[in-house]
Short mmCIF file of C-alpha atoms in Angstrom, two decimals:
data_model
loop_
_atom_site.label_atom_id
_atom_site.label_comp_id
_atom_site.label_asym_id
_atom_site.label_seq_id
_atom_site.Cartn_x
_atom_site.Cartn_y
_atom_site.Cartn_z
CA MET C 2 9.22 12.65 16.66
CA ALA C 3 5.71 11.40 15.99
CA GLU C 4 4.11 14.89 15.97
CA ASP C 5 6.19 16.25 13.12
CA LYS C 6 5.26 13.40 10.82
CA LYS C 7 3.39 14.53 7.74
CA LYS C 8 -0.05 13.01 7.24
CA MET C 9 -2.04 11.57 4.37
CA ALA C 10 -5.76 10.80 4.31
CA ILE C 11 -7.23 8.54 1.64
CA ALA C 12 -10.93 7.93 1.10
CA VAL C 13 -11.35 4.67 -0.80
CA MET C 14 -14.76 4.53 -2.45
CA SER C 15 -13.86 2.12 -5.24
CA GLY C 16 -13.73 -1.65 -4.92
CA ASP C 17 -12.11 -2.02 -8.35
CA MET C 18 -8.92 -4.04 -8.46
CA ASP C 19 -6.94 -1.39 -10.34
CA LYS C 20 -8.05 1.46 -8.10
CA LEU C 21 -7.32 -0.57 -4.97
CA PHE C 22 -3.81 -1.17 -6.31
CA GLY C 23 -3.44 2.58 -6.71
CA ALA C 24 -4.75 3.26 -3.21
CA PHE C 25 -2.52 0.69 -1.49
CA ILE C 26 0.59 1.59 -3.49
CA ILE C 27 0.18 5.27 -2.59
CA ALA C 28 -0.53 4.35 1.05
CA THR C 29 2.48 2.04 1.41
CA SER C 30 4.77 4.49 -0.41
CA ALA C 31 3.67 7.31 1.87
CA ALA C 32 4.04 5.20 5.01
CA ALA C 33 7.51 4.13 3.85
CA SER C 34 8.30 7.82 3.37
CA ASN C 35 7.59 8.41 7.04
CA MET C 36 4.03 9.67 6.78
CA ASP C 37 1.06 8.82 8.98
CA VAL C 38 -1.55 7.37 6.65
CA THR C 39 -5.27 6.98 7.27
CA MET C 40 -7.41 4.97 4.86
CA PHE C 41 -11.18 5.38 5.07
CA PHE C 42 -13.04 2.64 3.19
CA THR C 43 -16.52 3.52 2.08
CA PHE C 44 -19.18 1.90 -0.10
CA TRP C 45 -17.59 -0.38 -2.72
CA GLY C 46 -14.23 0.23 -1.08
CA LEU C 47 -15.40 -1.89 1.87
CA ARG C 48 -14.47 -4.92 -0.22
CA ALA C 49 -10.83 -4.13 0.49
CA ILE C 50 -11.29 -4.73 4.25
CA LYS C 51 -14.00 -7.42 4.19
CA LYS C 52 -13.52 -10.98 5.29
CA ASN C 53 -14.40 -13.68 2.79
CA GLU C 54 -17.77 -14.32 4.41
CA ARG C 55 -21.41 -14.01 3.42
CA THR C 56 -23.11 -10.79 4.48
CA GLY C 57 -26.64 -9.41 4.53
CA LYS C 58 -29.69 -9.76 6.77
CA SER C 59 -32.67 -8.64 4.71
CA LEU C 60 -33.54 -10.18 1.34
CA MET C 61 -31.90 -7.33 -0.56
CA GLY C 62 -28.96 -7.25 1.78
CA LYS C 63 -28.43 -10.97 1.18
CA MET C 64 -28.71 -10.46 -2.58
CA MET C 65 -26.10 -7.75 -2.35
CA GLY C 66 -23.98 -10.07 -0.22
CA ILE C 67 -24.09 -12.64 -2.99
CA MET C 68 -23.50 -10.25 -5.88
CA GLU C 69 -20.78 -8.38 -4.03
CA GLY C 70 -19.52 -11.51 -2.31
CA GLY C 71 -15.93 -12.31 -1.54
CA ASP C 72 -13.04 -10.32 -0.16
CA ILE C 73 -10.23 -8.27 -1.67
CA ASN C 74 -9.23 -11.24 -3.84
CA LYS C 75 -12.53 -10.97 -5.69
CA ALA C 76 -11.98 -7.36 -6.80
CA ASP C 77 -12.52 -6.98 -10.55
CA PRO C 78 -10.66 -4.45 -12.70
CA SER C 79 -12.65 -1.37 -13.77
CA LYS C 80 -11.99 -2.27 -17.42
CA TYR C 81 -12.01 -5.71 -19.03
CA SER C 82 -13.97 -7.18 -16.15
CA MET C 83 -15.67 -9.76 -18.39
CA GLY C 84 -17.22 -11.80 -15.59
CA GLY C 85 -13.98 -12.50 -13.77
CA MET C 86 -11.83 -13.05 -16.87
CA GLY C 87 -10.15 -9.67 -16.48
CA ARG C 88 -9.30 -10.39 -12.88
CA TRP C 89 -7.75 -13.70 -13.86
CA MET C 90 -5.84 -12.07 -16.73
CA PHE C 91 -4.43 -9.25 -14.60
CA LYS C 92 -3.46 -11.67 -11.83
CA LYS C 93 -1.60 -13.77 -14.39
CA MET C 94 0.16 -10.77 -15.94
CA MET C 95 1.03 -9.23 -12.59
CA GLY C 96 2.13 -12.58 -11.21
CA ALA C 97 4.47 -13.10 -14.16
CA LYS C 98 6.10 -9.77 -13.37
CA LYS C 99 6.08 -10.47 -9.64
CA VAL C 100 4.05 -7.42 -8.67
CA ALA C 101 2.83 -7.65 -5.08
CA THR C 102 -0.77 -8.89 -4.84
CA LEU C 103 -3.55 -6.83 -3.26
CA PRO C 104 -3.58 -8.89 -0.02
CA GLU C 105 0.21 -8.55 0.17
CA LEU C 106 0.01 -4.78 -0.33
CA ARG C 107 -2.73 -4.52 2.28
CA GLN C 108 -0.63 -6.46 4.78
CA MET C 109 2.38 -4.32 3.93
CA ALA C 110 0.31 -1.20 4.61
CA LEU C 111 -0.65 -2.60 8.03
CA ASP C 112 2.97 -3.54 8.79
CA LEU C 113 4.02 0.03 7.94
CA GLY C 114 1.44 1.41 10.38
CA VAL C 115 -1.30 2.52 7.97
CA LYS C 116 -4.60 2.84 9.83
CA PHE C 117 -7.79 1.40 8.32
CA TYR C 118 -11.29 2.71 9.06
CA GLY C 119 -14.64 1.43 7.79
CA CYS C 120 -17.55 3.68 6.89
CA GLN C 121 -20.31 2.88 9.37
CA MET C 122 -23.07 4.26 7.17
CA SER C 123 -22.18 2.14 4.14
CA MET C 124 -21.80 -0.85 6.41
CA ASP C 125 -25.34 -0.27 7.70
CA VAL C 126 -26.74 0.17 4.17
CA MET C 127 -24.98 -2.91 2.81
CA GLU C 128 -25.61 -4.90 6.00
CA ILE C 129 -21.97 -5.61 6.67
CA PRO C 130 -21.41 -5.79 10.44
CA ARG C 131 -18.03 -5.03 12.07
CA GLU C 132 -17.23 -8.71 12.56
CA LYS C 133 -17.34 -9.21 8.79
CA LEU C 134 -14.42 -6.81 8.43
CA ILE C 135 -10.83 -7.90 9.03
CA ASP C 136 -9.73 -7.60 12.64
CA GLU C 137 -7.06 -5.01 11.84
CA VAL C 138 -9.67 -2.31 11.11
CA GLU C 139 -9.26 0.34 13.82
CA ASP C 140 -12.82 1.54 13.99
CA CYS C 141 -16.01 2.20 12.05
CA VAL C 142 -16.56 5.89 11.65
CA GLY C 143 -18.30 8.56 9.59
CA GLY C 144 -17.78 11.59 7.42
CA GLY C 145 -16.92 13.90 10.30
CA PHE C 146 -14.05 11.65 11.35
CA PHE C 147 -12.65 11.54 7.84
CA VAL C 148 -12.97 15.31 7.39
CA GLU C 149 -11.02 15.82 10.62
CA LYS C 150 -8.28 13.46 9.38
CA ALA C 151 -8.30 15.21 5.98
CA LEU C 152 -7.98 18.61 7.66
CA GLU C 153 -4.98 17.46 9.67
CA ALA C 154 -3.35 15.95 6.60
CA GLU C 155 -1.06 17.64 4.09
CA VAL C 156 -2.25 15.29 1.36
CA GLN C 157 -5.72 13.93 0.66
CA PHE C 158 -6.88 11.46 -1.93
CA PHE C 159 -10.28 10.22 -3.01
CA ILE C 160 -10.06 6.98 -4.93
CA MET B 20 33.31 3.04 -8.71
CA ALA B 21 31.39 3.53 -5.49
CA GLU B 22 33.00 0.62 -3.69
CA GLU B 23 34.97 2.92 -1.38
CA TYR B 24 31.90 3.19 0.85
CA LYS B 25 31.89 1.19 4.04
CA VAL B 26 28.67 -0.74 3.72
CA ASP B 27 26.76 -1.69 6.87
CA LEU B 28 23.97 -3.63 5.21
CA GLU B 29 23.38 -5.13 1.78
CA LEU B 30 19.89 -5.48 0.37
CA ASP B 31 18.95 -7.65 -2.57
CA LEU B 32 15.94 -5.98 -4.19
CA LYS B 33 16.29 -7.70 -7.53
CA GLY B 34 13.00 -8.61 -9.16
CA LEU B 35 10.94 -6.41 -6.83
CA LEU B 36 8.61 -3.84 -8.37
CA CYS B 37 7.00 -0.63 -7.14
CA PRO B 38 6.53 0.10 -4.29
CA LEU B 39 8.61 -2.73 -2.83
CA PRO B 40 12.18 -1.47 -3.40
CA MET B 41 11.56 1.75 -1.46
CA VAL B 42 9.46 -0.03 1.14
CA ARG B 43 12.27 -2.51 1.80
CA VAL B 44 14.82 0.31 2.06
CA SER B 45 12.57 2.17 4.49
CA GLN B 46 12.09 -0.95 6.61
CA ASN B 47 15.82 -1.63 6.72
CA ILE B 48 17.15 1.87 7.30
CA LYS B 49 16.49 1.35 11.02
CA ASN B 50 18.87 -1.60 10.97
CA VAL B 51 21.91 0.57 10.32
CA PRO B 52 23.22 3.22 12.73
CA VAL B 53 22.91 6.93 11.92
CA GLY B 54 25.69 7.59 9.43
CA GLY B 55 25.56 3.96 8.30
CA ILE B 56 25.27 2.94 4.68
CA ILE B 57 22.97 0.51 2.89
CA LYS B 58 23.98 -0.97 -0.42
CA ALA B 59 20.82 -1.95 -2.29
CA ILE B 60 20.71 -3.70 -5.64
CA ALA B 61 17.47 -3.37 -7.60
CA THR B 62 16.31 -4.19 -11.10
CA ASP B 63 13.19 -1.99 -11.14
CA VAL B 64 13.97 1.04 -13.33
CA GLY B 65 11.25 2.95 -11.44
CA ALA B 66 13.41 2.72 -8.32
CA LEU B 67 15.85 5.13 -10.00
CA ALA B 68 13.33 7.87 -9.28
CA ASP B 69 11.60 6.38 -6.24
CA ILE B 70 14.55 5.78 -3.95
CA PRO B 71 16.04 9.30 -4.31
CA SER B 72 12.52 10.71 -3.74
CA TRP B 73 12.14 8.53 -0.68
CA ALA B 74 15.50 9.79 0.59
CA ARG B 75 14.44 13.44 0.14
CA SER B 76 11.09 12.79 1.85
CA THR B 77 12.68 11.10 4.84
CA GLY B 78 15.82 13.23 5.17
CA ASN B 79 18.25 10.50 4.18
CA GLU B 80 20.81 10.58 1.39
CA VAL B 81 21.57 8.60 -1.75
CA LEU B 82 25.35 8.86 -2.00
CA ALA B 83 25.72 7.15 -5.35
CA THR B 84 23.77 5.24 -7.97
CA ASP B 85 25.48 2.75 -10.24
CA ARG B 86 23.76 1.28 -13.24
CA GLU B 87 25.20 -1.78 -14.85
CA ASP B 88 23.10 -3.66 -17.38
CA LYS B 89 19.89 -4.49 -15.56
CA GLU B 90 21.23 -3.96 -12.06
CA ILE B 91 20.99 -0.66 -10.28
CA THR B 92 23.06 -0.27 -7.14
CA PHE B 93 22.23 2.41 -4.60
CA PHE B 94 24.42 3.54 -1.73
CA ILE B 95 22.09 5.03 0.81
CA LYS B 96 23.23 6.82 3.95
CA ARG B 97 21.08 7.00 7.05
CA VAL B 98 21.23 10.67 8.02
CA LYS B 99 18.81 10.62 10.96
#
């Protein structure tokens, strides 16, 4: 049964609220449609799988940890960011319509068997160690791993 | 009209938006036997396209779709 499942591979580079919605909605829809889904979070996308904890070791790493602080709840929309106003506005509008929140969608993805991977190289650059990522992350890997998953998959996305 | 189906499970999906209606159907299809039928009531107009697509992707079958005012009722058969 498991072998004949179709596969999807998603590289998530963006940490924008709207793009993360897109990524998690596609991932959960695919998993619900009986696909094996791999999500590879790289660079800004790491926000989606970060814990809400301070990161950074060096001075610049710490600065980045402050500027890019917070977890998935702190994701700003790619438009109308306005120093957090846009995030607040979208949360209000989405809440009024009862759209699932990003943390809810992420949990749903996990419940449906979607596998999360962190990009080791971006984690090194941004000084985000494994323990600062949520426990559910399978592993921290690199480009070769993602390319292998993408090759095996019928559908690939880069978001 | 479609009430002649013998329903094994009823799902209330009212108020849920994409992708939740199809996700809930997919999570619950395992709770009916093969050949069993889920009756699902949704209010998300997007589900009109999503649930039949889900059925085609997963090899299940939407037997009937009823639309009355804001409520959309699906009769979904577990094929495998």
